Short mmCIF file of N, CA and C in Angstrom, two decimals:
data_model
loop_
_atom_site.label_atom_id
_atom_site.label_comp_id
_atom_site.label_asym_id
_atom_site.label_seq_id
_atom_site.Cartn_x
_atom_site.Cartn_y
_atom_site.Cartn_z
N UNK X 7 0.82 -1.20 0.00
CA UNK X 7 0.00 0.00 0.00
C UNK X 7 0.87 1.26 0.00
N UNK X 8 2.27 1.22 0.54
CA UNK X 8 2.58 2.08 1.18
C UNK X 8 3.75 2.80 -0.55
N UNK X 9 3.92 1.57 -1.13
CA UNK X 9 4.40 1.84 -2.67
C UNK X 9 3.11 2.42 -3.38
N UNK X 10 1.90 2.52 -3.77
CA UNK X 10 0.91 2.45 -3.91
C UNK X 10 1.11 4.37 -3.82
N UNK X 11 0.60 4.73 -2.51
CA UNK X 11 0.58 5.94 -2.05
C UNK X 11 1.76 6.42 -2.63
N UNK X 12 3.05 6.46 -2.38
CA UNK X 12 3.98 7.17 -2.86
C UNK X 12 3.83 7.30 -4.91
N UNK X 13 4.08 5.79 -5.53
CA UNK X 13 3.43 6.04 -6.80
C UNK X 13 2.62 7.46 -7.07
N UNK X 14 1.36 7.14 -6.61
CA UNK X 14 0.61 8.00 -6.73
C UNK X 14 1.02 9.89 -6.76
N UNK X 15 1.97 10.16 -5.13
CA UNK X 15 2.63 11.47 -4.82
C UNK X 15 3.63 11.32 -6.44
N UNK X 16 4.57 10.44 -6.53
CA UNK X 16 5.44 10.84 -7.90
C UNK X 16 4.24 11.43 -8.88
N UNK X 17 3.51 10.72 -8.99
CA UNK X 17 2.97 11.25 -10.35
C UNK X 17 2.31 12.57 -10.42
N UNK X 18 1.44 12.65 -8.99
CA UNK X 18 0.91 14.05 -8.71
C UNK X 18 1.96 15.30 -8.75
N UNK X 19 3.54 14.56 -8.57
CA UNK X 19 4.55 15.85 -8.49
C UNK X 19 4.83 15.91 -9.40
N UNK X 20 5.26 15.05 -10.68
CA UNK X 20 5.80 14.91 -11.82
C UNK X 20 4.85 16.08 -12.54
N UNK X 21 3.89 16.25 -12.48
CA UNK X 21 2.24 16.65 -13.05
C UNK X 21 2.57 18.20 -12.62
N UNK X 22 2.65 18.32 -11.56
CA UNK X 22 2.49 19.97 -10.96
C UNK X 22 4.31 20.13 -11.27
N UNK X 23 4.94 19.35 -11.10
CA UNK X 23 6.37 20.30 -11.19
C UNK X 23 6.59 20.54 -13.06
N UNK X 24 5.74 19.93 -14.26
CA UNK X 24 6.24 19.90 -14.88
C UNK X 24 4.91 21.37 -15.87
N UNK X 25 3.99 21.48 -14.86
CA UNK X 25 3.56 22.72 -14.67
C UNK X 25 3.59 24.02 -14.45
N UNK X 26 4.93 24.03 -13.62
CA UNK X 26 5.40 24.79 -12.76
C UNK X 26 7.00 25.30 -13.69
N UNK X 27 7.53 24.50 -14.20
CA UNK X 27 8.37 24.57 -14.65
C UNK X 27 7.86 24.91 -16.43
N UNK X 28 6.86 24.93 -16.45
CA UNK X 28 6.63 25.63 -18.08
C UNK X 28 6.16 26.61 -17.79
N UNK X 29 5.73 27.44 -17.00
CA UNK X 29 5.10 28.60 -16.46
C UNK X 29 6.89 29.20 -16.50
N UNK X 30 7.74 28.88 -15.55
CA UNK X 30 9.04 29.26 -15.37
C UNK X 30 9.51 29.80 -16.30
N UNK X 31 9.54 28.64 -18.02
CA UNK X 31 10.37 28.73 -18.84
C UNK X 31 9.86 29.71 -19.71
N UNK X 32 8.40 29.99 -19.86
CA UNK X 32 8.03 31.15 -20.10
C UNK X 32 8.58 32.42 -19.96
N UNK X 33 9.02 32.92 -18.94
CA UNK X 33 9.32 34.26 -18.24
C UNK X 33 11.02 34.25 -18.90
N UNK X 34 11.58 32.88 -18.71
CA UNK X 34 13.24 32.63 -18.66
C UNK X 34 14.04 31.41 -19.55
N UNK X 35 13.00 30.68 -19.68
CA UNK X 35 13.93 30.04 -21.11
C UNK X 35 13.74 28.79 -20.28
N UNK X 36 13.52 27.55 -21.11
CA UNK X 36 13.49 26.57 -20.72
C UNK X 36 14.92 26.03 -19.91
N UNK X 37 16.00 25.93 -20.54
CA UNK X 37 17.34 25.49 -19.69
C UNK X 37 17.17 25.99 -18.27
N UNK X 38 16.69 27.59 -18.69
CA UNK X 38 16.83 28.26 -17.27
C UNK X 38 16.15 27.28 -16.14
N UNK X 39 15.07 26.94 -16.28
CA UNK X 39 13.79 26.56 -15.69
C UNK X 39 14.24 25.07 -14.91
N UNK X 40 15.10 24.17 -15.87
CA UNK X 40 15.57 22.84 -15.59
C UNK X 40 17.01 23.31 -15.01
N UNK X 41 17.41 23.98 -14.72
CA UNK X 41 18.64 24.64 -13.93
C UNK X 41 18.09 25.03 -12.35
N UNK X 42 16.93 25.37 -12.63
CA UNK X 42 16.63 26.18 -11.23
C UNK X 42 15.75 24.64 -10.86
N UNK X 43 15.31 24.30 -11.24
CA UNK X 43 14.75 23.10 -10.93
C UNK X 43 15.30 21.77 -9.88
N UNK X 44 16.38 21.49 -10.93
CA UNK X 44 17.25 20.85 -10.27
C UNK X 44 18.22 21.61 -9.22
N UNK X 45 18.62 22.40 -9.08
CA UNK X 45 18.91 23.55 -8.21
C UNK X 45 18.37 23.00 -6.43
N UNK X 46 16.65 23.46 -7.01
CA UNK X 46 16.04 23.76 -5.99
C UNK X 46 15.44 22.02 -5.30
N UNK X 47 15.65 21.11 -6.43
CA UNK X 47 15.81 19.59 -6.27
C UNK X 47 16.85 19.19 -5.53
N UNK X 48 17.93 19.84 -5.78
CA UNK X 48 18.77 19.47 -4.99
C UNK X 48 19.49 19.80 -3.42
N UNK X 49 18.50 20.89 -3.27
CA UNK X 49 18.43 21.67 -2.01
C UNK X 49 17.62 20.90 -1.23
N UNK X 50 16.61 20.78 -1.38
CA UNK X 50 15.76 19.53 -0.64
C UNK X 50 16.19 18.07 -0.58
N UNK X 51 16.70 17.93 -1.61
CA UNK X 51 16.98 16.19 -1.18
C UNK X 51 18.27 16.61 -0.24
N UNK X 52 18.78 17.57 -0.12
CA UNK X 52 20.22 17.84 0.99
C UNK X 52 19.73 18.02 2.25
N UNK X 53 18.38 19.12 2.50
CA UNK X 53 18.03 19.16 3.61
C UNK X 53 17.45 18.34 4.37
N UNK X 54 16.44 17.05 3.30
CA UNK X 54 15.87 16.11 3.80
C UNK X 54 17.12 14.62 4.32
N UNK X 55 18.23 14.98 3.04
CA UNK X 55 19.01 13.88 3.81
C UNK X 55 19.68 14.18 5.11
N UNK X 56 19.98 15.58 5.17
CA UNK X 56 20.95 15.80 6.10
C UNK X 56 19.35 15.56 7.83
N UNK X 57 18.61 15.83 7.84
CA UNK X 57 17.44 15.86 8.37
C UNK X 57 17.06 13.91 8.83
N UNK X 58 17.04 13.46 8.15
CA UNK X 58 16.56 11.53 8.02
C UNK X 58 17.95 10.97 8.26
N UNK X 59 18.96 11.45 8.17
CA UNK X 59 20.36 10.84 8.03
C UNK X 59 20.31 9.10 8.07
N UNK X 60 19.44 8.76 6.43
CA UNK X 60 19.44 7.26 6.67
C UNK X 60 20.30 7.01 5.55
N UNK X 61 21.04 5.79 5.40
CA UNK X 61 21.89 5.46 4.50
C UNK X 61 23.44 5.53 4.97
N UNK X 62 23.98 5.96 4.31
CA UNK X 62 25.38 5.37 4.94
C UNK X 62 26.18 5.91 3.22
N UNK X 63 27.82 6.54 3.07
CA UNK X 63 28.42 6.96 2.14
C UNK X 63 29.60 5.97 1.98
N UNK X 64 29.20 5.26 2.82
CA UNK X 64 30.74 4.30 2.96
C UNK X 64 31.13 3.45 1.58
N UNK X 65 29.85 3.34 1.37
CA UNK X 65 29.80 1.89 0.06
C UNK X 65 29.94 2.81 -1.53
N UNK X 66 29.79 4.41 -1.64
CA UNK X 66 29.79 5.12 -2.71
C UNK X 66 30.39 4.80 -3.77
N UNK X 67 31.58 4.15 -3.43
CA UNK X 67 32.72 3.95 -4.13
C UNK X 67 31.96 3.16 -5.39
N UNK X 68 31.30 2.09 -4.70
CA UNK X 68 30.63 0.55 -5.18
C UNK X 68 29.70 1.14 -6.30
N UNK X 69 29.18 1.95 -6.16
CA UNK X 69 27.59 2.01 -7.58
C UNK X 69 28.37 2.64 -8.69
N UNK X 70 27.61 2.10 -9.62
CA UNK X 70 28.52 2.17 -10.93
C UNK X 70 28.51 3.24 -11.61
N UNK X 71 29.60 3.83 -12.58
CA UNK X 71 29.01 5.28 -13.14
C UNK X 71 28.02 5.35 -13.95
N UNK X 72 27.34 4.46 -14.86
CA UNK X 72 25.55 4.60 -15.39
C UNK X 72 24.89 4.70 -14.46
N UNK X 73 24.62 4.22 -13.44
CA UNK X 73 23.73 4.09 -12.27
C UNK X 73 23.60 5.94 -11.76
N UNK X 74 24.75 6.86 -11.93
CA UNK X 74 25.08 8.11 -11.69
C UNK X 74 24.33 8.92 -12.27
N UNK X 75 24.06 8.62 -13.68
CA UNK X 75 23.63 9.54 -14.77
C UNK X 75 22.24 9.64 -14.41
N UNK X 76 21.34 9.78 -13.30
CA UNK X 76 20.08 10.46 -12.98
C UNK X 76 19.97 11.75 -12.77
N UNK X 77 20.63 12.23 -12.56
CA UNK X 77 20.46 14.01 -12.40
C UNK X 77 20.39 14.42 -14.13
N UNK X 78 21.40 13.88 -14.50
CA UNK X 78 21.71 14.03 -16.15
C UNK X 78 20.29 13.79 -16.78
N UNK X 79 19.45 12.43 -16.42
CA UNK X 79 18.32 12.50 -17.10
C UNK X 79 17.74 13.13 -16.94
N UNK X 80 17.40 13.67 -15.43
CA UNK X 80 16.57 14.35 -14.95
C UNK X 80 16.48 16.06 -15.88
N UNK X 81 17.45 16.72 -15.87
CA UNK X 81 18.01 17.51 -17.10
C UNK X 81 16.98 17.50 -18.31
N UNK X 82 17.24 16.42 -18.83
CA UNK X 82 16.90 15.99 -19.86
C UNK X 82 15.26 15.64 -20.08
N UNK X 83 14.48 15.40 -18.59
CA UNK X 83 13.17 15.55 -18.14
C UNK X 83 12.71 16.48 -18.32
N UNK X 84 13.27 17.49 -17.76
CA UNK X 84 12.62 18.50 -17.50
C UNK X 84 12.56 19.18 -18.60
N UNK X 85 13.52 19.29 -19.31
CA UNK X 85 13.63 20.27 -20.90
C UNK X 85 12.49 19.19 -21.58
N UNK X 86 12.29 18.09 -21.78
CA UNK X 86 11.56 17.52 -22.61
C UNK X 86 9.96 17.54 -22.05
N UNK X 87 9.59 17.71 -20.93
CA UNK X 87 8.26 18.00 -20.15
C UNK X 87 8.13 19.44 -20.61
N UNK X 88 8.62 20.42 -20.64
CA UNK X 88 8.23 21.53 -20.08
C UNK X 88 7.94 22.01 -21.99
N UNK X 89 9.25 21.29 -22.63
CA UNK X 89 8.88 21.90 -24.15
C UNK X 89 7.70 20.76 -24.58
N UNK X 90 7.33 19.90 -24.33
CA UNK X 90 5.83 18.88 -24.70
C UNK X 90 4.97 19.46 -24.31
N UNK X 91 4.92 19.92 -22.92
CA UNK X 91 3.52 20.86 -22.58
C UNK X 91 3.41 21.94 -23.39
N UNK X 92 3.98 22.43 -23.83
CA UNK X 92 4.09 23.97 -24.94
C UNK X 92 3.89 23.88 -26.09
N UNK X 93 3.73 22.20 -26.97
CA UNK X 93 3.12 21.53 -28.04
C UNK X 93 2.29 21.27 -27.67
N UNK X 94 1.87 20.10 -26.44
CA UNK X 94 0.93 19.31 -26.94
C UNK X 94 -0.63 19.90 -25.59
N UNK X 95 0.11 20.50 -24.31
CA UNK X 95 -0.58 20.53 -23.71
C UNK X 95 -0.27 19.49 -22.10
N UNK X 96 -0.81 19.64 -21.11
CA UNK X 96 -0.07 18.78 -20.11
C UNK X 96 -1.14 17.61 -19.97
N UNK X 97 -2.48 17.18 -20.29
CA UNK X 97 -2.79 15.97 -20.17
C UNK X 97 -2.49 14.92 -21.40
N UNK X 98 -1.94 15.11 -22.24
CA UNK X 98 -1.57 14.62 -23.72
C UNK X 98 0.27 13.93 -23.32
N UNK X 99 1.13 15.33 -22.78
CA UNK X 99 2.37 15.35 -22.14
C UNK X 99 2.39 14.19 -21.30
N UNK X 100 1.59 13.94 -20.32
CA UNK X 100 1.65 12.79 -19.47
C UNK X 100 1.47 11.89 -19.81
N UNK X 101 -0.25 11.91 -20.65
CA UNK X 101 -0.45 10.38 -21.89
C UNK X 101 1.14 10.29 -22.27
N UNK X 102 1.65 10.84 -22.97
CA UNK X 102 2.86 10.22 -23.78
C UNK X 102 3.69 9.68 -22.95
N UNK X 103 4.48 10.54 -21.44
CA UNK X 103 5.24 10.43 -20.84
C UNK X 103 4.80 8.81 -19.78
N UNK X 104 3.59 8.56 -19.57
CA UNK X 104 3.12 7.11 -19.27
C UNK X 104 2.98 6.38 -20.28
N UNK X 105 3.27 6.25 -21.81
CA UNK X 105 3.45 5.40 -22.49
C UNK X 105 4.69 4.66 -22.43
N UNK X 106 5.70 5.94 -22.62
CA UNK X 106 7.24 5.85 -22.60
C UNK X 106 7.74 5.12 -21.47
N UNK X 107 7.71 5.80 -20.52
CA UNK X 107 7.79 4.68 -19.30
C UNK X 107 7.65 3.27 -19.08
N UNK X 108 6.14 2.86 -19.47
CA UNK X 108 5.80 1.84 -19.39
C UNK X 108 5.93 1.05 -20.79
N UNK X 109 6.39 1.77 -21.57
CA UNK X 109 7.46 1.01 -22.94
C UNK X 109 8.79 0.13 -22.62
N UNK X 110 9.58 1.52 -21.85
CA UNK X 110 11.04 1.63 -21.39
C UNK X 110 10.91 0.25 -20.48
N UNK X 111 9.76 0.44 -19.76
CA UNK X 111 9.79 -0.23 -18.39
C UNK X 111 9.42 -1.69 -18.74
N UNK X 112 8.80 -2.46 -20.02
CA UNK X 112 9.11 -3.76 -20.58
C UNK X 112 9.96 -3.90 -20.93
N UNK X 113 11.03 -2.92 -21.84
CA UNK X 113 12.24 -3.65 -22.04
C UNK X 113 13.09 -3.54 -20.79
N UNK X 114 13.32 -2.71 -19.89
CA UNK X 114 14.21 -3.20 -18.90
C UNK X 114 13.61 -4.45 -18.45
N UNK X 115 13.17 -4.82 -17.98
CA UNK X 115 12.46 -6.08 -16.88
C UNK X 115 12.38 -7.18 -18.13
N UNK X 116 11.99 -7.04 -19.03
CA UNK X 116 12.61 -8.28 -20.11
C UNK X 116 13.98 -8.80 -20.26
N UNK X 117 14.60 -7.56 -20.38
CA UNK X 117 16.18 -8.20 -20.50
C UNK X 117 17.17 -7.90 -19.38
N UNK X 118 16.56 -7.73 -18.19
CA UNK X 118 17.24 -7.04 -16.86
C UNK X 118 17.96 -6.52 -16.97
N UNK X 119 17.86 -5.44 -17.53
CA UNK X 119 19.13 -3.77 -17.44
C UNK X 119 19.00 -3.59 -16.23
N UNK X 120 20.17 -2.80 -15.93
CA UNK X 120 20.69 -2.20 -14.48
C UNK X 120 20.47 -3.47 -13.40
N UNK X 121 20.40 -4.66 -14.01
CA UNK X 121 20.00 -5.96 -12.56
C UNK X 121 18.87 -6.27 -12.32
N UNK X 122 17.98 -5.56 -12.59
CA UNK X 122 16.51 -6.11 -12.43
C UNK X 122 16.02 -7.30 -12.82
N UNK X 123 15.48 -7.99 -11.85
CA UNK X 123 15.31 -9.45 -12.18
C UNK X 123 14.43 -9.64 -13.43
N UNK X 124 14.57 -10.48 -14.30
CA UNK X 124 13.59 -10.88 -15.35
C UNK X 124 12.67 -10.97 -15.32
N UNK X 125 12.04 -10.64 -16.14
CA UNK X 125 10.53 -10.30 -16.55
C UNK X 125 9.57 -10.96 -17.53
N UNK X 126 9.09 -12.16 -17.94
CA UNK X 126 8.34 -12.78 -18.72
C UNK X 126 7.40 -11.76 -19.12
N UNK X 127 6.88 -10.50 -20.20
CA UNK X 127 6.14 -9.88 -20.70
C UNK X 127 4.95 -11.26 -21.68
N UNK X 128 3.87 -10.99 -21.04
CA UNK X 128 2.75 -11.51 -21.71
C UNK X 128 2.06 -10.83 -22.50
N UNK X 129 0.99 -11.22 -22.79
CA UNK X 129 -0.26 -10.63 -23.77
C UNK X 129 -1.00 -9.50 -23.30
N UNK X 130 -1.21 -9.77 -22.10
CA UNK X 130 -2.37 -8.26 -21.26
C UNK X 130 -1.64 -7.45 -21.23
N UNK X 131 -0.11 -7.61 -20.98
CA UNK X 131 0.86 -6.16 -20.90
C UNK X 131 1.12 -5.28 -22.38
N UNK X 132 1.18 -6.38 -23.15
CA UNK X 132 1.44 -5.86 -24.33
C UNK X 132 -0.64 -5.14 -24.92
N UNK X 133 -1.39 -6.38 -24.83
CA UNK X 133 -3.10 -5.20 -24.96
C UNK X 133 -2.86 -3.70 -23.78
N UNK X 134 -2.38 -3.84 -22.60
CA UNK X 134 -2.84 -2.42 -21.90
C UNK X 134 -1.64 -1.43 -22.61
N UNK X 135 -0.37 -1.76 -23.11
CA UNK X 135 0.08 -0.74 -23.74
C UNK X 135 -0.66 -0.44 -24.70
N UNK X 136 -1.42 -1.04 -25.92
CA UNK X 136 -1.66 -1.06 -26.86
C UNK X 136 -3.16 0.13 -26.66
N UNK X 137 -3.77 -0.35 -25.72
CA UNK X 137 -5.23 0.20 -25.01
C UNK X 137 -4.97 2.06 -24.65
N UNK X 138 -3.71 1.82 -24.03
CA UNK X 138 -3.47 3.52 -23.27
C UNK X 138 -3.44 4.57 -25.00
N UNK X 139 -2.02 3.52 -25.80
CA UNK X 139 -1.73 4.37 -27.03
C UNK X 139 -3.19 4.45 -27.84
N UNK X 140 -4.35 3.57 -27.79
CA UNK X 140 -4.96 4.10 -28.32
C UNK X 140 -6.37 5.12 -27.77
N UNK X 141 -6.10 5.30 -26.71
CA UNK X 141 -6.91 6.56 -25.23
C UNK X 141 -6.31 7.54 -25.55
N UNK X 142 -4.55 7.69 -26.23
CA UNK X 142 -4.06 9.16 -26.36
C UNK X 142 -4.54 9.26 -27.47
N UNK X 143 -4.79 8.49 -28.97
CA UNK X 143 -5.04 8.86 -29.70
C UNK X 143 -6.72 9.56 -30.59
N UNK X 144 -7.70 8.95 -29.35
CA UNK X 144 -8.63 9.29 -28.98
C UNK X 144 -8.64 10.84 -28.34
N UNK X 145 -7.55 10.78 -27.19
CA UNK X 145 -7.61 12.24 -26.30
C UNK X 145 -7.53 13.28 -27.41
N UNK X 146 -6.35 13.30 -28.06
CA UNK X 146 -6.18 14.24 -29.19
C UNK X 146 -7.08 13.99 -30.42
N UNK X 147 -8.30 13.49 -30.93
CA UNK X 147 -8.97 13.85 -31.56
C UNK X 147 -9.83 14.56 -30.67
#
């Protein structure tokens, strides 16, 4: 339940920050917007770690440098959210951005990138992708 609830908060934040951040890029330029973003992302995850002090830096050494490149995507989020909402609109932006995901997110778990245990993809996974892409293509008529 408790994955469930949080799910849910990502998506509600993903939704308003990527709101928030096209309003931004308006006034200042998109880079600007994913600069201050992550900025202000990274001010909070400092205050909240330094605040929870759970985890441990000892093992840093150990995670690999792909495993690193999340801020980098994140970058790369935000410029691509904030310029989709400015085409397509933000309930269309999310249709797409929950396709992609849950595209991305069969091939990792099929062929276990980054370690993730294997994934047997069946028939219903492949109809509910098939079902959403055709709800966006509905939304936009």
């Amino acid at each position: 339940m408790k994955g469930i609830v949080f799910g849910l908060l990502a998506g509600a934040f993903i939704t308003l920050q990527g709101v928030a951040n096209s309003r931004i890029s308006q006034d200042i330029g998109t880079w600007q917007a994913a600069t201050i973003t992550q900025f202000t992302g990274f001010v909070v995850a400092l205050l909240i770690l330094l605040f929870v002090r759970d985890g441990s830096w000892h093992q840093f050494k150990q995670v690999k440098p792909l495993y690193m490149s999340g801020g980098a995507f994140a970058a790369i989020i935000i410029f691509s959210n904030v310029t989709a909402i400015h085409q397509i609109g933000v309930t269309l932006m999310i249709s797409a951005l929950l396709i992609a995901q849950l595209s991305l997110t069969f091939i990792v778990d099929s062929t276990g990138w980054f370690g993730v245990v294997k994934q047997k993809m069946r028939l219903p996974q492949f109809i509910g992708i098939g079902m959403m892409i055709a709800g966006v293509v509905i939304l936009k008529l």
